[in-house]
XYZ file of C-alpha atoms in Angstrom:
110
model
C -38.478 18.498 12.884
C -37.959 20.917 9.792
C -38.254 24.212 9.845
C -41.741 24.821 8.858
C -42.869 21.994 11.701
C -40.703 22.874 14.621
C -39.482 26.435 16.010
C -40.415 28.153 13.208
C -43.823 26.982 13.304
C -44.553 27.824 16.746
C -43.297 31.208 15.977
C -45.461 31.938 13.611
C -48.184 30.727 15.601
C -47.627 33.157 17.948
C -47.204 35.876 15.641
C -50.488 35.325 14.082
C -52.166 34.216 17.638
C -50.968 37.537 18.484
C -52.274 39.003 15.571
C -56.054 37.679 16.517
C -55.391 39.849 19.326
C -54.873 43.312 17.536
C -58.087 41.815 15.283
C -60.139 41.810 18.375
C -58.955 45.310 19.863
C -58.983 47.037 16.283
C -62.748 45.800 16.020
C -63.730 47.050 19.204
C -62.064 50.822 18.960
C -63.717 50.215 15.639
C -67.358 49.176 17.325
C -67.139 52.119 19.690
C -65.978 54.825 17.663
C -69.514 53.638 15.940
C -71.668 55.540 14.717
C -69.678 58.985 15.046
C -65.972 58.812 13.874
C -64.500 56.151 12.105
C -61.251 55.202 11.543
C -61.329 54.364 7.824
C -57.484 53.285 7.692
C -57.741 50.678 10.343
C -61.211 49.953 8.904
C -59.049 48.744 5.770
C -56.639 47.325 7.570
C -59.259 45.384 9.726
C -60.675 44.273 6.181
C -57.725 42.992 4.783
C -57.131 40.625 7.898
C -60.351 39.489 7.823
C -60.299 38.590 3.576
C -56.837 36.916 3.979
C -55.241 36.926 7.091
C -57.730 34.700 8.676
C -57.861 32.358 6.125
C -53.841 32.048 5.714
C -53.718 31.362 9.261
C -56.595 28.861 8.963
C -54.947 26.850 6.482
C -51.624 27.258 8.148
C -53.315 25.454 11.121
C -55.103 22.492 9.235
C -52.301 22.288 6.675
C -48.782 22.184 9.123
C -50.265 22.483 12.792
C -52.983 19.964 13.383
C -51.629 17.364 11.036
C -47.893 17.619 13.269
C -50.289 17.309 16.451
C -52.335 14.118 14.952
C -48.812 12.591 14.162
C -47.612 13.165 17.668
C -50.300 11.740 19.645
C -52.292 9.952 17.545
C -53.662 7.357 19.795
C -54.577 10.481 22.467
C -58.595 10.445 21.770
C -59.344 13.555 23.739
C -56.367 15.349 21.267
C -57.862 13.819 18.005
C -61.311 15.414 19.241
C -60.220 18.721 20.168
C -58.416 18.885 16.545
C -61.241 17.846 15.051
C -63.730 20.245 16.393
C -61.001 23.464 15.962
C -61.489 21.775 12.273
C -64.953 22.468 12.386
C -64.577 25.563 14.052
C -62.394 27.141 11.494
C -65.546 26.590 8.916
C -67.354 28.676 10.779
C -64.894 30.924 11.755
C -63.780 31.581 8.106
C -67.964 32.186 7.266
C -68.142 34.960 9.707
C -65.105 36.511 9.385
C -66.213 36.960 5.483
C -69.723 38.257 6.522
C -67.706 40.797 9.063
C -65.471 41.742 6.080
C -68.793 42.420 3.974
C -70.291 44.390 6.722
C -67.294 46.352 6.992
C -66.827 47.251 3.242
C -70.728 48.431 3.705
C -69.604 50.752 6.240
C -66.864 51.514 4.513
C -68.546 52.622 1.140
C -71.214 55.150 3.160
């Protein structure tokens, strides 16, 4: 395994696993601080990970993850599925975390 496939990798899933994390907590301090005091910085922050974080660690998935994982066991059926539908998943992931961002930015702006 290279670098970018093996140790590496899984670090860096775990970084940005543990990133979704912070997403989630930062988005709920951000929900209940509503509609009184906002936190505008983490407001921005939450922005930016939602306009390119998400999507760099969508196509870090489909792009290095899945396609190491389909190599590995590609006669597992129950595998190929579950790849396929965190395929699909991202799709729809990546659509709401753009609406979010856009809601955000409205909030932002007033």
């Amino acid at each position: 395994m290279s670098g970018k496939t093996g140790p590496a990798a899984l670090q860096r899933l775990a970084r940005e696993h543990h990133m979704q994390l912070e997403l989630c907590d930062a988005l709920e301090h951000i929900a209940d601080s509503l509609p009184g005091r906002i936190d505008f910085k983490l407001l921005r922050a939450v922005i930016g990970v939602l306009d390119n974080g998400m999507a760099g660690h969508f196509a870090f998935e489909e792009n290095v993850l899945f396609p190491l994982l389909r190599r590995s066991a590609s006669s597992d059926a129950s595998l190929i599925a579950a790849l396929n539908q965190l395929e699909n998943e991202h799709v729809r992931d990546s659509d709401l975390c753009h609406e979010l961002a856009e809601e955000l930015k409205a909030l932002a702006a007033h």
